[in-house]
JSON list of C-alpha atoms in Angstrom, two decimals:
[
{"chain": "A", "resi": 1, "resn": "UNK", "atom": "CA", "xyz": [48.42, 12.37, 2.97]},
{"chain": "A", "resi": 2, "resn": "UNK", "atom": "CA", "xyz": [47.36, 11.05, -0.41]},
{"chain": "A", "resi": 3, "resn": "UNK", "atom": "CA", "xyz": [44.18, 12.31, -2.27]},
{"chain": "A", "resi": 4, "resn": "UNK", "atom": "CA", "xyz": [42.65, 8.83, -1.89]},
{"chain": "A", "resi": 5, "resn": "UNK", "atom": "CA", "xyz": [43.17, 8.81, 1.84]},
{"chain": "A", "resi": 6, "resn": "UNK", "atom": "CA", "xyz": [41.80, 12.46, 2.05]},
{"chain": "A", "resi": 7, "resn": "UNK", "atom": "CA", "xyz": [38.60, 11.56, 0.11]},
{"chain": "A", "resi": 8, "resn": "UNK", "atom": "CA", "xyz": [38.00, 8.35, 2.11]},
{"chain": "A", "resi": 9, "resn": "UNK", "atom": "CA", "xyz": [37.57, 10.68, 5.20]},
{"chain": "A", "resi": 10, "resn": "UNK", "atom": "CA", "xyz": [34.64, 12.57, 3.52]},
{"chain": "A", "resi": 11, "resn": "UNK", "atom": "CA", "xyz": [31.75, 12.84, 6.10]},
{"chain": "A", "resi": 12, "resn": "UNK", "atom": "CA", "xyz": [29.10, 11.82, 3.76]},
{"chain": "A", "resi": 13, "resn": "UNK", "atom": "CA", "xyz": [30.54, 8.32, 2.95]},
{"chain": "A", "resi": 14, "resn": "UNK", "atom": "CA", "xyz": [29.16, 6.67, 6.10]},
{"chain": "A", "resi": 15, "resn": "UNK", "atom": "CA", "xyz": [25.85, 8.06, 5.18]},
{"chain": "A", "resi": 16, "resn": "UNK", "atom": "CA", "xyz": [26.07, 6.60, 1.77]},
{"chain": "A", "resi": 17, "resn": "UNK", "atom": "CA", "xyz": [26.97, 3.21, 3.24]},
{"chain": "A", "resi": 18, "resn": "UNK", "atom": "CA", "xyz": [24.23, 3.26, 5.71]},
{"chain": "A", "resi": 19, "resn": "UNK", "atom": "CA", "xyz": [21.59, 4.24, 3.06]},
{"chain": "A", "resi": 20, "resn": "UNK", "atom": "CA", "xyz": [22.82, 1.52, 0.78]},
{"chain": "A", "resi": 21, "resn": "UNK", "atom": "CA", "xyz": [22.78, -1.21, 3.51]},
{"chain": "A", "resi": 22, "resn": "UNK", "atom": "CA", "xyz": [19.42, -0.01, 4.74]},
{"chain": "A", "resi": 23, "resn": "UNK", "atom": "CA", "xyz": [17.94, -0.28, 1.20]},
{"chain": "A", "resi": 24, "resn": "UNK", "atom": "CA", "xyz": [19.55, -3.66, 0.82]},
{"chain": "A", "resi": 25, "resn": "UNK", "atom": "CA", "xyz": [18.00, -4.83, 3.99]},
{"chain": "A", "resi": 26, "resn": "UNK", "atom": "CA", "xyz": [14.58, -3.63, 3.16]},
{"chain": "A", "resi": 27, "resn": "UNK", "atom": "CA", "xyz": [14.74, -5.00, -0.32]},
{"chain": "A", "resi": 28, "resn": "UNK", "atom": "CA", "xyz": [15.81, -8.49, 1.05]},
{"chain": "A", "resi": 29, "resn": "UNK", "atom": "CA", "xyz": [12.96, -8.44, 3.60]},
{"chain": "A", "resi": 30, "resn": "UNK", "atom": "CA", "xyz": [10.41, -7.44, 1.12]},
{"chain": "A", "resi": 31, "resn": "UNK", "atom": "CA", "xyz": [11.57, -9.77, -1.54]},
{"chain": "A", "resi": 32, "resn": "UNK", "atom": "CA", "xyz": [11.54, -12.78, 0.74]},
{"chain": "A", "resi": 33, "resn": "UNK", "atom": "CA", "xyz": [7.92, -12.04, 1.55]},
{"chain": "A", "resi": 34, "resn": "UNK", "atom": "CA", "xyz": [6.66, -11.48, -2.04]},
{"chain": "A", "resi": 35, "resn": "UNK", "atom": "CA", "xyz": [8.45, -14.54, -3.32]},
{"chain": "A", "resi": 36, "resn": "UNK", "atom": "CA", "xyz": [6.00, -16.60, -0.99]},
{"chain": "A", "resi": 37, "resn": "UNK", "atom": "CA", "xyz": [3.29, -15.60, -3.37]},
{"chain": "A", "resi": 38, "resn": "UNK", "atom": "CA", "xyz": [5.19, -16.87, -6.54]},
{"chain": "A", "resi": 39, "resn": "UNK", "atom": "CA", "xyz": [5.95, -13.30, -7.52]},
{"chain": "A", "resi": 40, "resn": "UNK", "atom": "CA", "xyz": [9.17, -11.51, -8.18]},
{"chain": "A", "resi": 41, "resn": "UNK", "atom": "CA", "xyz": [9.72, -8.06, -6.58]},
{"chain": "A", "resi": 42, "resn": "UNK", "atom": "CA", "xyz": [9.20, -6.49, -10.06]},
{"chain": "A", "resi": 43, "resn": "UNK", "atom": "CA", "xyz": [5.99, -8.52, -10.69]},
{"chain": "A", "resi": 44, "resn": "UNK", "atom": "CA", "xyz": [4.73, -7.53, -7.33]},
{"chain": "A", "resi": 45, "resn": "UNK", "atom": "CA", "xyz": [5.69, -3.86, -8.04]},
{"chain": "A", "resi": 46, "resn": "UNK", "atom": "CA", "xyz": [3.61, -3.99, -11.30]},
{"chain": "A", "resi": 47, "resn": "UNK", "atom": "CA", "xyz": [0.56, -5.58, -9.62]},
{"chain": "A", "resi": 48, "resn": "UNK", "atom": "CA", "xyz": [0.68, -3.16, -6.64]},
{"chain": "A", "resi": 49, "resn": "UNK", "atom": "CA", "xyz": [0.98, -0.19, -9.13]},
{"chain": "A", "resi": 50, "resn": "UNK", "atom": "CA", "xyz": [-1.92, -1.34, -11.24]},
{"chain": "A", "resi": 51, "resn": "UNK", "atom": "CA", "xyz": [-4.10, -2.14, -8.23]},
{"chain": "A", "resi": 52, "resn": "UNK", "atom": "CA", "xyz": [-7.01, 0.30, -7.72]},
{"chain": "A", "resi": 53, "resn": "UNK", "atom": "CA", "xyz": [-6.52, 1.71, -11.28]},
{"chain": "A", "resi": 54, "resn": "UNK", "atom": "CA", "xyz": [-8.29, 0.97, -14.56]},
{"chain": "A", "resi": 55, "resn": "UNK", "atom": "CA", "xyz": [-4.86, 0.29, -16.12]},
{"chain": "A", "resi": 56, "resn": "UNK", "atom": "CA", "xyz": [-1.87, 2.22, -17.13]},
{"chain": "A", "resi": 57, "resn": "UNK", "atom": "CA", "xyz": [0.07, 2.58, -20.38]},
{"chain": "A", "resi": 58, "resn": "UNK", "atom": "CA", "xyz": [3.44, 1.19, -20.43]},
{"chain": "A", "resi": 59, "resn": "UNK", "atom": "CA", "xyz": [5.21, 4.63, -20.05]},
{"chain": "A", "resi": 60, "resn": "UNK", "atom": "CA", "xyz": [3.20, 5.50, -16.99]},
{"chain": "A", "resi": 61, "resn": "UNK", "atom": "CA", "xyz": [3.88, 2.01, -15.49]},
{"chain": "A", "resi": 62, "resn": "UNK", "atom": "CA", "xyz": [7.52, 2.45, -16.11]},
{"chain": "A", "resi": 63, "resn": "UNK", "atom": "CA", "xyz": [7.67, 5.83, -14.40]},
{"chain": "A", "resi": 64, "resn": "UNK", "atom": "CA", "xyz": [5.59, 4.67, -11.43]},
{"chain": "A", "resi": 65, "resn": "UNK", "atom": "CA", "xyz": [7.49, 1.41, -10.86]},
{"chain": "A", "resi": 66, "resn": "UNK", "atom": "CA", "xyz": [11.01, 2.75, -11.78]},
{"chain": "A", "resi": 67, "resn": "UNK", "atom": "CA", "xyz": [11.50, -0.50, -13.89]},
{"chain": "A", "resi": 68, "resn": "UNK", "atom": "CA", "xyz": [13.35, 0.14, -17.09]},
{"chain": "A", "resi": 69, "resn": "UNK", "atom": "CA", "xyz": [11.52, -0.18, -20.35]},
{"chain": "A", "resi": 70, "resn": "UNK", "atom": "CA", "xyz": [13.25, -3.28, -21.45]},
{"chain": "A", "resi": 71, "resn": "UNK", "atom": "CA", "xyz": [12.85, -5.08, -18.26]},
{"chain": "A", "resi": 72, "resn": "UNK", "atom": "CA", "xyz": [9.26, -4.01, -17.82]},
{"chain": "A", "resi": 73, "resn": "UNK", "atom": "CA", "xyz": [8.21, -5.62, -21.07]},
{"chain": "A", "resi": 74, "resn": "UNK", "atom": "CA", "xyz": [9.73, -8.96, -19.91]},
{"chain": "A", "resi": 75, "resn": "UNK", "atom": "CA", "xyz": [7.93, -8.61, -16.47]},
{"chain": "A", "resi": 76, "resn": "UNK", "atom": "CA", "xyz": [4.57, -7.79, -18.29]},
{"chain": "A", "resi": 77, "resn": "UNK", "atom": "CA", "xyz": [5.14, -10.78, -20.55]},
{"chain": "A", "resi": 78, "resn": "UNK", "atom": "CA", "xyz": [5.55, -13.19, -17.49]},
{"chain": "A", "resi": 79, "resn": "UNK", "atom": "CA", "xyz": [2.50, -11.63, -15.74]},
{"chain": "A", "resi": 80, "resn": "UNK", "atom": "CA", "xyz": [0.49, -12.31, -18.93]},
{"chain": "A", "resi": 81, "resn": "UNK", "atom": "CA", "xyz": [1.72, -15.84, -18.92]},
{"chain": "A", "resi": 82, "resn": "UNK", "atom": "CA", "xyz": [0.45, -16.20, -15.36]},
{"chain": "A", "resi": 83, "resn": "UNK", "atom": "CA", "xyz": [-2.78, -14.60, -16.50]},
{"chain": "A", "resi": 84, "resn": "UNK", "atom": "CA", "xyz": [-2.43, -11.76, -13.92]},
{"chain": "A", "resi": 85, "resn": "UNK", "atom": "CA", "xyz": [-2.38, -8.87, -16.55]},
{"chain": "A", "resi": 86, "resn": "UNK", "atom": "CA", "xyz": [-3.54, -8.18, -19.96]},
{"chain": "A", "resi": 87, "resn": "UNK", "atom": "CA", "xyz": [-2.09, -5.76, -22.52]},
{"chain": "A", "resi": 88, "resn": "UNK", "atom": "CA", "xyz": [-4.26, -3.93, -24.91]},
{"chain": "A", "resi": 89, "resn": "UNK", "atom": "CA", "xyz": [-3.24, -1.74, -28.02]},
{"chain": "A", "resi": 90, "resn": "UNK", "atom": "CA", "xyz": [-5.96, 0.82, -28.80]},
{"chain": "A", "resi": 91, "resn": "UNK", "atom": "CA", "xyz": [-6.63, 0.98, -32.61]},
{"chain": "A", "resi": 92, "resn": "UNK", "atom": "CA", "xyz": [-6.69, 4.71, -32.51]},
{"chain": "A", "resi": 93, "resn": "UNK", "atom": "CA", "xyz": [-3.21, 5.01, -30.87]},
{"chain": "A", "resi": 94, "resn": "UNK", "atom": "CA", "xyz": [-0.97, 1.91, -31.65]},
{"chain": "A", "resi": 95, "resn": "UNK", "atom": "CA", "xyz": [1.89, 3.45, -29.60]},
{"chain": "A", "resi": 96, "resn": "UNK", "atom": "CA", "xyz": [-0.22, 3.67, -26.35]},
{"chain": "A", "resi": 97, "resn": "UNK", "atom": "CA", "xyz": [-0.18, 0.07, -24.95]},
{"chain": "A", "resi": 98, "resn": "UNK", "atom": "CA", "xyz": [-2.48, -0.28, -21.98]},
{"chain": "A", "resi": 99, "resn": "UNK", "atom": "CA", "xyz": [-1.72, -2.82, -19.24]},
{"chain": "A", "resi": 100, "resn": "UNK", "atom": "CA", "xyz": [-4.69, -3.86, -16.88]},
{"chain": "A", "resi": 101, "resn": "UNK", "atom": "CA", "xyz": [-5.00, -6.47, -14.08]},
{"chain": "A", "resi": 102, "resn": "UNK", "atom": "CA", "xyz": [-7.17, -9.43, -15.13]},
{"chain": "A", "resi": 103, "resn": "UNK", "atom": "CA", "xyz": [-9.74, -10.55, -12.56]},
{"chain": "A", "resi": 104, "resn": "UNK", "atom": "CA", "xyz": [-7.08, -13.11, -11.45]},
{"chain": "A", "resi": 105, "resn": "UNK", "atom": "CA", "xyz": [-4.49, -10.23, -11.04]},
{"chain": "A", "resi": 106, "resn": "UNK", "atom": "CA", "xyz": [-7.05, -8.22, -9.16]},
{"chain": "A", "resi": 107, "resn": "UNK", "atom": "CA", "xyz": [-7.60, -11.18, -6.74]},
{"chain": "A", "resi": 108, "resn": "UNK", "atom": "CA", "xyz": [-3.88, -11.43, -6.22]},
{"chain": "A", "resi": 109, "resn": "UNK", "atom": "CA", "xyz": [-3.66, -7.65, -5.56]},
{"chain": "A", "resi": 110, "resn": "UNK", "atom": "CA", "xyz": [-6.63, -7.76, -3.13]},
{"chain": "A", "resi": 111, "resn": "UNK", "atom": "CA", "xyz": [-5.07, -10.64, -1.26]},
{"chain": "A", "resi": 112, "resn": "UNK", "atom": "CA", "xyz": [-1.26, -9.92, -1.31]},
{"chain": "A", "resi": 113, "resn": "UNK", "atom": "CA", "xyz": [-1.10, -6.11, -1.16]},
{"chain": "A", "resi": 114, "resn": "UNK", "atom": "CA", "xyz": [-2.53, -5.88, 2.36]},
{"chain": "A", "resi": 115, "resn": "UNK", "atom": "CA", "xyz": [-0.49, -8.78, 3.67]},
{"chain": "A", "resi": 116, "resn": "UNK", "atom": "CA", "xyz": [2.66, -7.25, 2.22]},
{"chain": "A", "resi": 117, "resn": "UNK", "atom": "CA", "xyz": [1.82, -3.85, 3.84]},
{"chain": "A", "resi": 118, "resn": "UNK", "atom": "CA", "xyz": [1.29, -5.63, 7.13]},
{"chain": "A", "resi": 119, "resn": "UNK", "atom": "CA", "xyz": [4.51, -7.38, 6.79]},
{"chain": "A", "resi": 120, "resn": "UNK", "atom": "CA", "xyz": [6.38, -4.09, 6.16]},
{"chain": "A", "resi": 121, "resn": "UNK", "atom": "CA", "xyz": [4.41, -2.39, 8.91]},
{"chain": "A", "resi": 122, "resn": "UNK", "atom": "CA", "xyz": [5.77, -4.82, 11.54]},
{"chain": "A", "resi": 123, "resn": "UNK", "atom": "CA", "xyz": [9.20, -3.37, 10.88]},
{"chain": "A", "resi": 124, "resn": "UNK", "atom": "CA", "xyz": [8.31, 0.22, 10.56]},
{"chain": "A", "resi": 125, "resn": "UNK", "atom": "CA", "xyz": [6.23, 0.08, 13.71]},
{"chain": "A", "resi": 126, "resn": "UNK", "atom": "CA", "xyz": [9.49, -0.27, 15.60]},
{"chain": "A", "resi": 127, "resn": "UNK", "atom": "CA", "xyz": [10.56, 3.31, 14.57]},
{"chain": "A", "resi": 128, "resn": "UNK", "atom": "CA", "xyz": [9.11, 6.24, 16.34]},
{"chain": "A", "resi": 129, "resn": "UNK", "atom": "CA", "xyz": [6.51, 8.10, 14.16]},
{"chain": "A", "resi": 130, "resn": "UNK", "atom": "CA", "xyz": [8.40, 11.35, 14.64]},
{"chain": "A", "resi": 131, "resn": "UNK", "atom": "CA", "xyz": [11.62, 9.74, 13.52]},
{"chain": "A", "resi": 132, "resn": "UNK", "atom": "CA", "xyz": [9.83, 8.22, 10.46]},
{"chain": "A", "resi": 133, "resn": "UNK", "atom": "CA", "xyz": [8.63, 11.70, 9.52]},
{"chain": "A", "resi": 134, "resn": "UNK", "atom": "CA", "xyz": [12.15, 13.17, 9.99]},
{"chain": "A", "resi": 135, "resn": "UNK", "atom": "CA", "xyz": [13.67, 10.30, 7.87]},
{"chain": "A", "resi": 136, "resn": "UNK", "atom": "CA", "xyz": [11.08, 11.02, 5.22]},
{"chain": "A", "resi": 137, "resn": "UNK", "atom": "CA", "xyz": [12.03, 14.62, 5.14]},
{"chain": "A", "resi": 138, "resn": "UNK", "atom": "CA", "xyz": [15.70, 14.02, 5.17]},
{"chain": "A", "resi": 139, "resn": "UNK", "atom": "CA", "xyz": [15.46, 11.36, 2.40]},
{"chain": "A", "resi": 140, "resn": "UNK", "atom": "CA", "xyz": [13.55, 13.87, 0.39]},
{"chain": "A", "resi": 141, "resn": "UNK", "atom": "CA", "xyz": [16.14, 16.48, 0.76]},
{"chain": "A", "resi": 142, "resn": "UNK", "atom": "CA", "xyz": [18.88, 13.96, -0.20]},
{"chain": "A", "resi": 143, "resn": "UNK", "atom": "CA", "xyz": [16.85, 13.03, -3.31]},
{"chain": "A", "resi": 144, "resn": "UNK", "atom": "CA", "xyz": [16.49, 16.68, -4.23]},
{"chain": "A", "resi": 145, "resn": "UNK", "atom": "CA", "xyz": [20.27, 17.12, -3.95]},
{"chain": "A", "resi": 146, "resn": "UNK", "atom": "CA", "xyz": [20.72, 14.91, -7.12]}
]
């Protein structure tokens, strides 16, 4: 048996495939919903992360959203054009750029975030709470393996 044939029988490969397809299904379901509000998934991620805060610096926002720095700048620029966020550079620390929701951005958060949670909840409610907890634990263990 060739090395390629042997490695294709690895027991973790079906898990990787299931994890990837589950993520793709979740992302597609979520994206279709947030696009109804004239937001991209990344824009929604930023608004949801900034909601209930007094703003975050770009570095913190990048860490919490997992959006790369280069992409995040473009997302923030487009949200500024939509007048949903503002960016401030404090005089005392020019490297610490603060991003905050505008009143219009706060209104979008207040309206869209609960609707999106309810949209996701419809699907997650189909899974037994004990299984959801087990899934959370197992995914955490998988993440720690890397």
